[in-house]
Short mmCIF file of C-alpha atoms in Angstrom, two decimals:
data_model
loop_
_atom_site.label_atom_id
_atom_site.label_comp_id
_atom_site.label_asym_id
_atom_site.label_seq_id
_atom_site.Cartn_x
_atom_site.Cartn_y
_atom_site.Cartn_z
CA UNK E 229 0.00 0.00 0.00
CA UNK E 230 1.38 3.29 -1.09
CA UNK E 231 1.90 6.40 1.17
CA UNK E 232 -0.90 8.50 -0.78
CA UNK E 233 -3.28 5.45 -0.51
CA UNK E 234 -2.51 5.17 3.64
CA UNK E 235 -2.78 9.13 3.95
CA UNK E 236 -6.14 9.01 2.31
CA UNK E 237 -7.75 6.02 4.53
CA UNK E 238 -6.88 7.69 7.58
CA UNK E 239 -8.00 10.83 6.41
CA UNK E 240 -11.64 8.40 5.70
CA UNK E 241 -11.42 6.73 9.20
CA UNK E 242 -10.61 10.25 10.63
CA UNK E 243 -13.90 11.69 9.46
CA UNK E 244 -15.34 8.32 9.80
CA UNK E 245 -14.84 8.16 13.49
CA UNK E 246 -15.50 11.80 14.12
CA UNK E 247 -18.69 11.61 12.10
CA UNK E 248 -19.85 8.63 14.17
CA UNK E 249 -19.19 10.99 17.24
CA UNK E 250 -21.34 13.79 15.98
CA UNK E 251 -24.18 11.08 14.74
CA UNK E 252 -24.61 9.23 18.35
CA UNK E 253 -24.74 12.75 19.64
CA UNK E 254 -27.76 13.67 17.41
CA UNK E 255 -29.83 14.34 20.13
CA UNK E 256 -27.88 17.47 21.12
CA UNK E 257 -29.93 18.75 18.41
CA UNK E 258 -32.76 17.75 19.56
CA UNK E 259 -33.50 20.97 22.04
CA UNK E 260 -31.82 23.24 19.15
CA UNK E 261 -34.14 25.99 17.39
CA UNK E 262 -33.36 25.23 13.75
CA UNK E 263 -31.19 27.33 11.46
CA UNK E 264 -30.87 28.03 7.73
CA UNK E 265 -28.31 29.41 6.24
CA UNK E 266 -28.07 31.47 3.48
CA UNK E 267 -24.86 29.73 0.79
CA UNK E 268 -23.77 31.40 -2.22
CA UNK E 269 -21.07 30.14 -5.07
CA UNK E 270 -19.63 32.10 -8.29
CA UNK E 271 -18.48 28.46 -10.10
CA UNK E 272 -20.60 27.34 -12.80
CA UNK E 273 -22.99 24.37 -12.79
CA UNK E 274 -20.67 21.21 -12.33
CA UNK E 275 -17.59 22.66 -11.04
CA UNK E 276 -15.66 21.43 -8.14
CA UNK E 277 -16.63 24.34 -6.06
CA UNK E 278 -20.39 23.52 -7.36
CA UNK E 279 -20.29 20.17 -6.34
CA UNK E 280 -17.96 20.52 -3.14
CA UNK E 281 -20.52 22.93 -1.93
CA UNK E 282 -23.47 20.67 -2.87
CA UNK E 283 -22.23 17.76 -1.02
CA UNK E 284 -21.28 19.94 1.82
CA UNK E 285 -24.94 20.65 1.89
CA UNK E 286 -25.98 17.25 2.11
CA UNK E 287 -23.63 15.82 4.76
CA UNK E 288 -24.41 19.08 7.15
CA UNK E 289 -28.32 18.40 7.05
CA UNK E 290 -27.65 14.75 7.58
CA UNK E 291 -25.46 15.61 10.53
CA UNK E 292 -27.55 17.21 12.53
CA UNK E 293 -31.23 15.47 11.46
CA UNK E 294 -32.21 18.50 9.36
CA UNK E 295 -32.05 21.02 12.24
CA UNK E 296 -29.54 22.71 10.11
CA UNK E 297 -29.94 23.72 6.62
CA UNK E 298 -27.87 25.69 4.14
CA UNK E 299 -29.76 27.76 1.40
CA UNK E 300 -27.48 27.34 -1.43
CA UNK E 301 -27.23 28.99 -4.46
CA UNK E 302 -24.82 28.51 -7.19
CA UNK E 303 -23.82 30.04 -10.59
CA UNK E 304 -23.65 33.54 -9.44
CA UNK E 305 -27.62 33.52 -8.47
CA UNK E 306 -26.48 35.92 -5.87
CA UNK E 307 -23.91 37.29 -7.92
CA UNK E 308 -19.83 37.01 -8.74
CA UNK E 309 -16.82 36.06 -6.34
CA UNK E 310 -16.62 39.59 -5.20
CA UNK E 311 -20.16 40.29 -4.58
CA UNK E 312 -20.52 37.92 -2.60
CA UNK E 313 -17.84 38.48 -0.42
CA UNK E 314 -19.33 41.37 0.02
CA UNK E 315 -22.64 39.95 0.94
CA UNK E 316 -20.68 37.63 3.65
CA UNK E 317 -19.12 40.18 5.20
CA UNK E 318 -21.76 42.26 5.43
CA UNK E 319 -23.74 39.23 7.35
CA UNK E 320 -26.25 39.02 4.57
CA UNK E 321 -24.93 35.15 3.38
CA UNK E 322 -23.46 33.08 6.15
CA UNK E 323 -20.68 31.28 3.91
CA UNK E 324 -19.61 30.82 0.19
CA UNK E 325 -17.40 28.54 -1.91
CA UNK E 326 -14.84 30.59 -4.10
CA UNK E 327 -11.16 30.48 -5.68
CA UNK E 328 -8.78 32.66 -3.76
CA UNK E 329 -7.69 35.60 -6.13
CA UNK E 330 -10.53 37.88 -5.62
CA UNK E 331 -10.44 37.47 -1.86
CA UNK E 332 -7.53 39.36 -2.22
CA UNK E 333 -9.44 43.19 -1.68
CA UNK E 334 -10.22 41.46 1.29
CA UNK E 335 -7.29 39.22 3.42
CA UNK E 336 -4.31 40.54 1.24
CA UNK E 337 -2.61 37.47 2.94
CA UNK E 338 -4.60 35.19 0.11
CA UNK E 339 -2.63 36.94 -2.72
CA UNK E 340 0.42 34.26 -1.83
CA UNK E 341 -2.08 31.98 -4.06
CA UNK E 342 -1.09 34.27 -6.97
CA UNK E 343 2.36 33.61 -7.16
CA UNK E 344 3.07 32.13 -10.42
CA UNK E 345 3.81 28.46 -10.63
CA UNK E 346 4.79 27.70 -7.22
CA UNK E 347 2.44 24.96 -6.85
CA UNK E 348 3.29 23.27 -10.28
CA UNK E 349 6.04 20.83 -9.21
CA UNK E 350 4.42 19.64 -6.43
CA UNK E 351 1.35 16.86 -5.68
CA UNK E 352 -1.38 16.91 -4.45
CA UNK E 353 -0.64 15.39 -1.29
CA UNK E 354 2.49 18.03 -0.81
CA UNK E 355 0.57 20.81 -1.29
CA UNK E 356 -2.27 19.55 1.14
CA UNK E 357 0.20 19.41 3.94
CA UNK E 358 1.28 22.59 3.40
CA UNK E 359 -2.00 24.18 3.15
CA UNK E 360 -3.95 22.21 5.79
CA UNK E 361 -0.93 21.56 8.26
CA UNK E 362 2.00 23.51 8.41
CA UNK E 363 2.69 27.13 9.82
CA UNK E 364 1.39 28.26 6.77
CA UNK E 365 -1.69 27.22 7.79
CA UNK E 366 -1.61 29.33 11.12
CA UNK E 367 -0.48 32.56 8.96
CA UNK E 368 -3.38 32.54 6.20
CA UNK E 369 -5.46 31.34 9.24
CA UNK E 370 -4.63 34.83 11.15
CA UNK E 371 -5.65 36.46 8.16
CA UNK E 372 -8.56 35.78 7.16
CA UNK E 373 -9.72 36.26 10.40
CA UNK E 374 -8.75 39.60 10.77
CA UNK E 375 -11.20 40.02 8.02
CA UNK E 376 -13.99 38.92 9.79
CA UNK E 377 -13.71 35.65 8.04
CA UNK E 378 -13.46 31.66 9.08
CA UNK E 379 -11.74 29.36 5.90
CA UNK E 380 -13.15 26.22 6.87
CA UNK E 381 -10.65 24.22 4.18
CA UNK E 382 -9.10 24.15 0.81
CA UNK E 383 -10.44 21.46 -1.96
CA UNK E 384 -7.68 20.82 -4.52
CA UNK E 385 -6.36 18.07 -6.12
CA UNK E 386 -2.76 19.07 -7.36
CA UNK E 387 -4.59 20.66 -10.64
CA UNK E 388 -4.42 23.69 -12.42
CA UNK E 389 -5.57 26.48 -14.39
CA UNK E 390 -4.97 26.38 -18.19
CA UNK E 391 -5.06 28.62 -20.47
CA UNK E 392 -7.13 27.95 -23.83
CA UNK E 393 -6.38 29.89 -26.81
CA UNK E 394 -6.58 30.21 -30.61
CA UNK E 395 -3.59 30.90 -30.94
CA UNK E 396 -0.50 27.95 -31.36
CA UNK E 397 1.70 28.64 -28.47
CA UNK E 398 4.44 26.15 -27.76
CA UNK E 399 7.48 28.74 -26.25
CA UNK E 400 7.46 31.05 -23.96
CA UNK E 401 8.10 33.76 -26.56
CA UNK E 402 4.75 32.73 -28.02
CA UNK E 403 2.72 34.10 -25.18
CA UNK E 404 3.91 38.05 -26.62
CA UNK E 405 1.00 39.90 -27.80
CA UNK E 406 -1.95 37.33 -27.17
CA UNK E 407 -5.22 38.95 -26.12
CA UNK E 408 -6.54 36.83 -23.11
CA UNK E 409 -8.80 37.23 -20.73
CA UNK E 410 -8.29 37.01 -17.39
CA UNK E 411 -10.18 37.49 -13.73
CA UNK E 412 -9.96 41.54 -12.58
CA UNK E 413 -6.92 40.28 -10.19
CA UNK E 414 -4.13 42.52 -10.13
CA UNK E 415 -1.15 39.83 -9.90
CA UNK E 416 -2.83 38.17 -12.59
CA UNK E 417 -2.79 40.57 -14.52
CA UNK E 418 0.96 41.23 -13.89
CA UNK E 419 1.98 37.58 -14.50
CA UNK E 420 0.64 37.86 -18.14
CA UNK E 421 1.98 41.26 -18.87
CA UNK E 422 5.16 39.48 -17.84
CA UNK E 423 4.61 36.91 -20.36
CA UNK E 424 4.27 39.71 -22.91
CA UNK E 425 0.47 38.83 -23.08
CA UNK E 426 -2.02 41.46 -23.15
CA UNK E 427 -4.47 40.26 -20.13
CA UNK E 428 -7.91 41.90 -20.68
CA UNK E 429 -10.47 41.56 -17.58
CA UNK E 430 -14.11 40.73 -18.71
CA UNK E 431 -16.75 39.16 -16.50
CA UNK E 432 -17.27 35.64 -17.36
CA UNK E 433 -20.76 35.90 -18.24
CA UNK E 434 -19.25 37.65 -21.76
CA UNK E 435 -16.47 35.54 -21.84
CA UNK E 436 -18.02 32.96 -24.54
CA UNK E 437 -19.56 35.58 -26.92
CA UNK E 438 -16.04 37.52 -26.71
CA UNK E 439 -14.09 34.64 -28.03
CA UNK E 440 -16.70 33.54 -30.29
CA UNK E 441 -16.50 37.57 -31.73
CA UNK E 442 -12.60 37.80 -31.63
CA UNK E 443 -12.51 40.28 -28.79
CA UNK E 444 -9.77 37.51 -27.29
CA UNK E 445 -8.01 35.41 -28.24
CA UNK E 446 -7.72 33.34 -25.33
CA UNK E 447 -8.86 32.41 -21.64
CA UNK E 448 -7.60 31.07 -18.78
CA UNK E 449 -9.57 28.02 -16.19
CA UNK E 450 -9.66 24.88 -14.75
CA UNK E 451 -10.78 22.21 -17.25
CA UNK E 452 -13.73 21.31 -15.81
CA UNK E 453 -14.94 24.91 -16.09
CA UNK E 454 -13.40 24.74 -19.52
CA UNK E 455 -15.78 21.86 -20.35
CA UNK E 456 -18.67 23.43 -18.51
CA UNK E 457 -18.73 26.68 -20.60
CA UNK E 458 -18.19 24.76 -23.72
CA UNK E 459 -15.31 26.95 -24.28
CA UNK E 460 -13.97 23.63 -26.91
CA UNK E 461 -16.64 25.45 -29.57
CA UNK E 462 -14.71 28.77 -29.25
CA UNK E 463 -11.20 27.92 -28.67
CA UNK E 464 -8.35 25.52 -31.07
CA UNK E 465 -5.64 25.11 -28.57
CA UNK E 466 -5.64 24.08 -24.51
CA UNK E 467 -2.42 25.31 -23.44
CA UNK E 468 -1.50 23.49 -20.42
CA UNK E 469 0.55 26.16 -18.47
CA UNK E 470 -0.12 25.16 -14.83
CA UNK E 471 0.45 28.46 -14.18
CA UNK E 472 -2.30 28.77 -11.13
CA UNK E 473 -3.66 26.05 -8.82
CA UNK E 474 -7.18 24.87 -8.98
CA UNK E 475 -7.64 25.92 -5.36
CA UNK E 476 -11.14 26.59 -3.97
CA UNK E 477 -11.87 27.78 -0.32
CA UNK E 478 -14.94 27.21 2.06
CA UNK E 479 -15.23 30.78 3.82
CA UNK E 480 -17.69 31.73 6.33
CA UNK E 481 -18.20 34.73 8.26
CA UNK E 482 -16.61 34.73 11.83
CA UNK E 483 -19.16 36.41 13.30
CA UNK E 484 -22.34 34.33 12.11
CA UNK E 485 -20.55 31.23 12.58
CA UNK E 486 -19.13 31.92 15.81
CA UNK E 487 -22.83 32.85 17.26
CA UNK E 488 -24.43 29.60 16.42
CA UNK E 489 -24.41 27.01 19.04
CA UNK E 490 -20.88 25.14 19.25
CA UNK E 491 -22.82 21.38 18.37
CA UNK E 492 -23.77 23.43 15.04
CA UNK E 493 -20.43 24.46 14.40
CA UNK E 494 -19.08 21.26 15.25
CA UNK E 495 -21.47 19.98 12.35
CA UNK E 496 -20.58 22.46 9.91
CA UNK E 497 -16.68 21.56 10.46
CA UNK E 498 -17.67 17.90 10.22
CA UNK E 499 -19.61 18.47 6.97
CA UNK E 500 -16.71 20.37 5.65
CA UNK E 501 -14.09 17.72 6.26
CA UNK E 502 -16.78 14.89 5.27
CA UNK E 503 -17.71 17.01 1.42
CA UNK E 504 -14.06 17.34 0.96
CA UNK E 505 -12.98 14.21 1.73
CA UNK E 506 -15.35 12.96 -0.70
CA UNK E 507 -14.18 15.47 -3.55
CA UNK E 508 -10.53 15.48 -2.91
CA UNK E 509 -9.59 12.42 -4.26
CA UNK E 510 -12.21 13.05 -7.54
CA UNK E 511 -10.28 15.99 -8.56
CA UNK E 512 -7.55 14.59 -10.41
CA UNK E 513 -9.96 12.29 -12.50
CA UNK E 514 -12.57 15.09 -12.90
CA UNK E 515 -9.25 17.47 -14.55
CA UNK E 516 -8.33 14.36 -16.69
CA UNK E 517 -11.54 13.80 -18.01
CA UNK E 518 -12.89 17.44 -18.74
CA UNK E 519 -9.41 17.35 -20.47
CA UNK E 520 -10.37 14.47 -22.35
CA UNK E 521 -13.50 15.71 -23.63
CA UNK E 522 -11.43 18.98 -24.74
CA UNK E 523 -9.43 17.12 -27.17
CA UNK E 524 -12.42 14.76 -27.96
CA UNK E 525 -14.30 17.79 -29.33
CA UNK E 526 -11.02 18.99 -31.34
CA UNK E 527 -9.09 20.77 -29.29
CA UNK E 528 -5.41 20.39 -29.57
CA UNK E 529 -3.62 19.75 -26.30
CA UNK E 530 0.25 21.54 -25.76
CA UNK E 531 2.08 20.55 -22.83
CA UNK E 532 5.76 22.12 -22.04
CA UNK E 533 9.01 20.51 -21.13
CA UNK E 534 9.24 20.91 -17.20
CA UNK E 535 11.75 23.71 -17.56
CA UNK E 536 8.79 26.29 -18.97
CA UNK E 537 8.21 26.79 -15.25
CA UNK E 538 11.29 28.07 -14.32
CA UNK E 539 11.32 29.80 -17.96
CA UNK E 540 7.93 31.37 -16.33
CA UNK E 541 8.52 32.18 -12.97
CA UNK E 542 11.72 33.65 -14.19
CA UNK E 543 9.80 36.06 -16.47
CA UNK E 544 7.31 36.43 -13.92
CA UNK E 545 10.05 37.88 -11.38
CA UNK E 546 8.38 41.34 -10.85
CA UNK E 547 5.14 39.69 -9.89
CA UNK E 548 6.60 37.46 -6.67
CA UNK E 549 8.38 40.97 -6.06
CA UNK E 550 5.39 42.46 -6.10
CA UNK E 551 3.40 40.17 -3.87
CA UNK E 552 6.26 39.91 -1.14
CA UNK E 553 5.93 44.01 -0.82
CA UNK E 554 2.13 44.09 -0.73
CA UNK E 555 1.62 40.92 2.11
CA UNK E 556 5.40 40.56 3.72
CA UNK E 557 7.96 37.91 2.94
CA UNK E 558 6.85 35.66 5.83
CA UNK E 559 3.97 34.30 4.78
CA UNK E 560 5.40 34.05 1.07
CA UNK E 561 8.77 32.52 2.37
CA UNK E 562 6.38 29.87 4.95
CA UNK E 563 4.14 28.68 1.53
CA UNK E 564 7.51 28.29 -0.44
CA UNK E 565 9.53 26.37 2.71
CA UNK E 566 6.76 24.26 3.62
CA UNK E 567 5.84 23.37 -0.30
CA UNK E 568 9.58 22.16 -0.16
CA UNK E 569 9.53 20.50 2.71
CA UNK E 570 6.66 18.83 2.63
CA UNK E 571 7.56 17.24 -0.81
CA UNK E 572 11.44 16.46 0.76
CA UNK E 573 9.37 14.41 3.96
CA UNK E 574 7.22 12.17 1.48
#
């Protein structure tokens, strides 16, 4: 039995046994007014975050008997990533599923996500250690709460973002002058101006229509979003840069979460761990097959020789510069010694 397969039972038997706890303790619901709360998610219809936060719905209710339920809605029904981080803070949603960059307006502390490429030699069972247990953890932990905010866990699966394009690019000189659009994230924004790109920010819901019409060339997501969006109608090449993990995290707000009773926030921890214990271990196949279906529908698939990433991050210099000055070195320097020695300790 393999080290990855032995990490991921006890992880199982770990939720297992503390599920078990929380089940023959049902009764401490019993006396409990019941709560719902309100759940909102930017990722489109079958996503991980869609389906991390769906599951997460279904594990919490059976938890605590239905005495708890979470109002969800998905596919920016309450609006995009930033709205509704708005909303949480403001107390009007209790939680939401999103990827990291635009929580950066909020805990500056998440920008460390940005930096380019410095999850993309690692697994995922390196980079869950170093997310999920490490003193990493404690730093990003410090700051989202400063911002009013809980993150109840990271889903990822040691995949990336990729960019899709219409234009052949197989160097990194062939990135100069392409047209893509990107999230409104400022380090984003720098890493493809490093590339010699020219990043354009456009809300997804004109993303489709804009490459269909020319107005860019190219994109950048996961593949299952890739898939989702049919972006293979629209797009010739899937460029697979790595350049950005596929990282989505469950946020709540402090305050809200902190006033329910403790056996309901017990639950919602539990339900949390449960949902992304379940969804973990899909992610790799889930990137592999949305993949699939890319080239299936005639998309041609580019990979790079493992030295594009130091091509990139060298090229992309300015932008860890940048990152270190707006959030300190120490948490940058604790994601980057812990990624190494995490994957060192295997």
């Amino acid at each position: 039995m393999n080290k990855l397969v032995r990490v991921a039972l006890a992880v199982i038997l770990g939720v297992s046994l503390a599920c078990s706890h929380i089940r023959a303790g049902e009764d401490a619901f019993a006396d409990l007014e019941s709560v719902e709360l309100v759940m909102g998610d930017g990722a489109a219809n079958g996503a991980a975050g869609d389906l991390w936060a769906i599951e997460f719905c279904k594990k919490v209710e059976e938890l605590t008997g239905g005495k708890l339920t979470i109002a969800y809605f998905g596919n920016s029904q309450l609006g995009v990533d930033s709205e509704l981080q708005q909303q949480m803070l403001a107390g009007d949603i209790a939680m939401m599923v999103c990827q990291p960059a635009q929580t950066t307006p909020f805990v500056k502390e998440v920008a460390v996500f940005d930096l380019p490429m410095v999850f993309a030699k690692y697994d995922a069972q390196t980079i869950d250690k170093a997310l999920n247990d490490s003193s990493f953890t404690k730093l990003i932990n410090e700051g989202y709460a400063r911002a009013n905010m809980l993150c109840l866990g990271f889903l990822q699966g040691g995949t990336f973002r990729e960019m899709t394009s219409n234009k052949e690019i197989r160097t990194i000189d062939d990135f100069a002058g392409v047209k893509i659009r990107t999230m409104d994230a400022k380090f984003h924004l720098m890493f493809w101006q490093a590339l010699g790109a020219n990043p354009t920010p456009l809300a997804f819901t004109e993303l489709y229509m804009s490459l269909q019409q020319g107005v860019v060339q190219a994109q950048e997501n996961a593949n299952d979003t890739n898939v989702n969006s049919q972006f293979f109608e629209v797009q010739k090449y899937l460029v697979n840069t790595h350049h950005i993990l596929y990282l989505n995290q469950f946020l709540v707000n402090k305050a809200t979460f902190e006033s329910l009773d403790p056996a309901y926030q017990n639950a919602i921890r539990q339900a949390v761990a449960e949902a992304t214990a379940v969804l973990a271990p899909q992610m790799g196949k889930i990137n592999d097959d949305n993949k699939q279906i890319t080239i299936d529908k005639g998309m041609i698939s580019i990979e790079f020789a493992p030295e594009f990433i130091d091509e990139a991050i060298a090229k992309a210099d300015n932008v860890y510069t940048g990152i270190r000055a707006e959030i300190g070195d120490e948490i940058v320097d604790a994601l980057i010694n812990e990624l190494k020695a995490a994957s060192e300790n295997k």
